[in-house]
Amino acid sequence: MILVSYDFTNDKERTKFAKFLKKFGRKVQYSVYEIKNSSRVLQNIITEIEFYSKRFQKTDSVILIFLCEACDKKVKRYGYAKNEESDVIVFD
């Protein structure tokens, strides 16, 4: 799993980047996405981020935080984030 935090000066680039991340993970905060996927997909995402970094302005940034399975189990979630991790069963 990786956490991706980003900040872009350009609104268009920021929106484009957010839409890209949304295809692979879920938004956990305004500019933070959590991506759980295969190592191959994660590597493709990293490659794409490296492509974005070539167009960065001086104030733009992306931070990747890599978490192993053991680290993922240590994450504590509160409020709305806690509910997102729960399974939901719907009866009709």
C-alpha positions as a LaTeX table, in Angstrom:
\begin{tabular}{lrrr}
\hline
Residue & $x$ (\AA) & $y$ (\AA) & $z$ (\AA) \\
\hline
Met1 & 0.00 & 0.00 & 0.00 \\
Ile2 & 1.12 & 3.56 & $-0.61$ \\
Leu3 & $-0.18$ & 6.87 & 0.61 \\
Val4 & 0.11 & 9.65 & $-1.94$ \\
Ser5 & 0.01 & 13.24 & $-0.79$ \\
Tyr6 & 0.18 & 16.02 & $-3.36$ \\
Asp7 & 0.07 & 19.76 & $-3.78$ \\
Phe8 & 0.01 & 21.49 & $-7.16$ \\
Thr9 & $-0.13$ & 25.22 & $-7.81$ \\
Asn10 & $-1.92$ & 24.77 & $-11.12$ \\
Asp11 & $-5.60$ & 23.86 & $-10.63$ \\
Lys12 & $-5.80$ & 22.01 & $-13.94$ \\
Glu13 & $-2.76$ & 19.83 & $-13.14$ \\
Arg14 & $-4.03$ & 19.18 & $-9.60$ \\
Thr15 & $-7.45$ & 18.08 & $-10.89$ \\
Lys16 & $-5.89$ & 15.89 & $-13.56$ \\
Phe17 & $-3.60$ & 14.25 & $-11.01$ \\
Ala18 & $-6.48$ & 13.65 & $-8.57$ \\
Lys19 & $-8.53$ & 11.98 & $-11.32$ \\
Phe20 & $-5.54$ & 9.78 & $-12.15$ \\
Leu21 & $-5.17$ & 8.66 & $-8.52$ \\
Lys22 & $-8.92$ & 8.09 & $-8.14$ \\
Lys23 & $-8.70$ & 5.29 & $-10.72$ \\
Phe24 & $-6.43$ & 3.28 & $-8.41$ \\
Gly25 & $-7.28$ & 4.18 & $-4.85$ \\
Arg26 & $-9.50$ & 6.05 & $-2.49$ \\
Lys27 & $-9.33$ & 9.58 & $-1.23$ \\
Val28 & $-8.65$ & 9.71 & 2.51 \\
Gln29 & $-8.10$ & 13.46 & 2.85 \\
Tyr30 & $-8.33$ & 16.46 & 0.53 \\
Ser31 & $-5.01$ & 15.79 & $-1.24$ \\
Val32 & $-4.21$ & 12.32 & 0.09 \\
Tyr33 & $-5.00$ & 9.00 & $-1.55$ \\
Glu34 & $-4.55$ & 5.46 & $-0.26$ \\
Ile35 & $-3.69$ & 2.94 & $-2.94$ \\
Lys36 & $-3.77$ & $-0.80$ & $-2.29$ \\
Asn37 & $-2.88$ & $-2.80$ & $-5.35$ \\
Ser38 & $-0.39$ & $-5.22$ & $-6.87$ \\
Ser39 & 3.28 & $-4.27$ & $-6.98$ \\
Arg40 & 3.05 & $-4.02$ & $-10.78$ \\
Val41 & 0.23 & $-1.48$ & $-10.64$ \\
Leu42 & 2.03 & 0.45 & $-7.91$ \\
Gln43 & 5.14 & 0.60 & $-10.10$ \\
Asn44 & 3.04 & 1.93 & $-13.01$ \\
Ile45 & 1.66 & 4.62 & $-10.73$ \\
Ile46 & 5.16 & 5.60 & $-9.62$ \\
Thr47 & 6.26 & 5.81 & $-13.27$ \\
Glu48 & 3.31 & 8.10 & $-14.03$ \\
Ile49 & 4.13 & 10.29 & $-11.03$ \\
Glu50 & 7.71 & 10.61 & $-12.27$ \\
Phe51 & 6.25 & 11.82 & $-15.57$ \\
Tyr52 & 4.20 & 14.45 & $-13.73$ \\
Ser53 & 7.26 & 15.57 & $-11.76$ \\
Lys54 & 8.95 & 16.75 & $-14.95$ \\
Arg55 & 6.26 & 19.46 & $-15.25$ \\
Phe56 & 6.38 & 20.58 & $-11.61$ \\
Gln57 & 6.51 & 24.21 & $-10.68$ \\
Lys58 & 8.89 & 25.13 & $-7.84$ \\
Thr59 & 6.06 & 24.86 & $-5.28$ \\
Asp60 & 4.56 & 21.55 & $-6.51$ \\
Ser61 & 5.14 & 18.31 & $-4.65$ \\
Val62 & 4.12 & 14.68 & $-4.38$ \\
Ile63 & 5.02 & 12.52 & $-1.40$ \\
Leu64 & 4.78 & 8.74 & $-1.51$ \\
Ile65 & 4.67 & 6.80 & 1.74 \\
Phe66 & 5.15 & 3.08 & 1.31 \\
Leu67 & 3.48 & 0.87 & 3.92 \\
Cys68 & 4.01 & $-2.85$ & 4.29 \\
Glu69 & 1.17 & $-5.17$ & 5.33 \\
Ala70 & 2.35 & $-5.13$ & 8.94 \\
Cys71 & 2.36 & $-1.31$ & 8.93 \\
Asp72 & $-1.11$ & $-1.21$ & 7.37 \\
Lys73 & $-2.46$ & $-3.24$ & 10.30 \\
Lys74 & $-1.08$ & $-0.61$ & 12.71 \\
Val75 & $-3.05$ & 2.23 & 11.12 \\
Lys76 & $-5.76$ & 3.62 & 13.42 \\
Arg77 & $-8.76$ & 5.27 & 11.82 \\
Tyr78 & $-11.26$ & 7.55 & 13.52 \\
Gly79 & $-14.48$ & 9.24 & 12.48 \\
Tyr80 & $-15.57$ & 8.78 & 8.89 \\
Ala81 & $-12.30$ & 7.06 & 7.97 \\
Lys82 & $-13.06$ & 4.32 & 10.52 \\
Asn83 & $-16.40$ & 3.55 & 8.84 \\
Glu84 & $-14.83$ & 3.24 & 5.40 \\
Glu85 & $-12.90$ & 0.17 & 6.53 \\
Ser86 & $-16.01$ & $-1.67$ & 7.74 \\
Asp87 & $-17.91$ & $-4.14$ & 5.61 \\
Val88 & $-21.51$ & $-3.16$ & 4.96 \\
Ile89 & $-24.30$ & $-5.69$ & 4.51 \\
Val90 & $-27.56$ & $-4.52$ & 2.98 \\
Phe91 & $-30.77$ & $-6.54$ & 3.32 \\
Asp92 & $-33.73$ & $-5.88$ & 1.04 \\
\hline
\end{tabular}
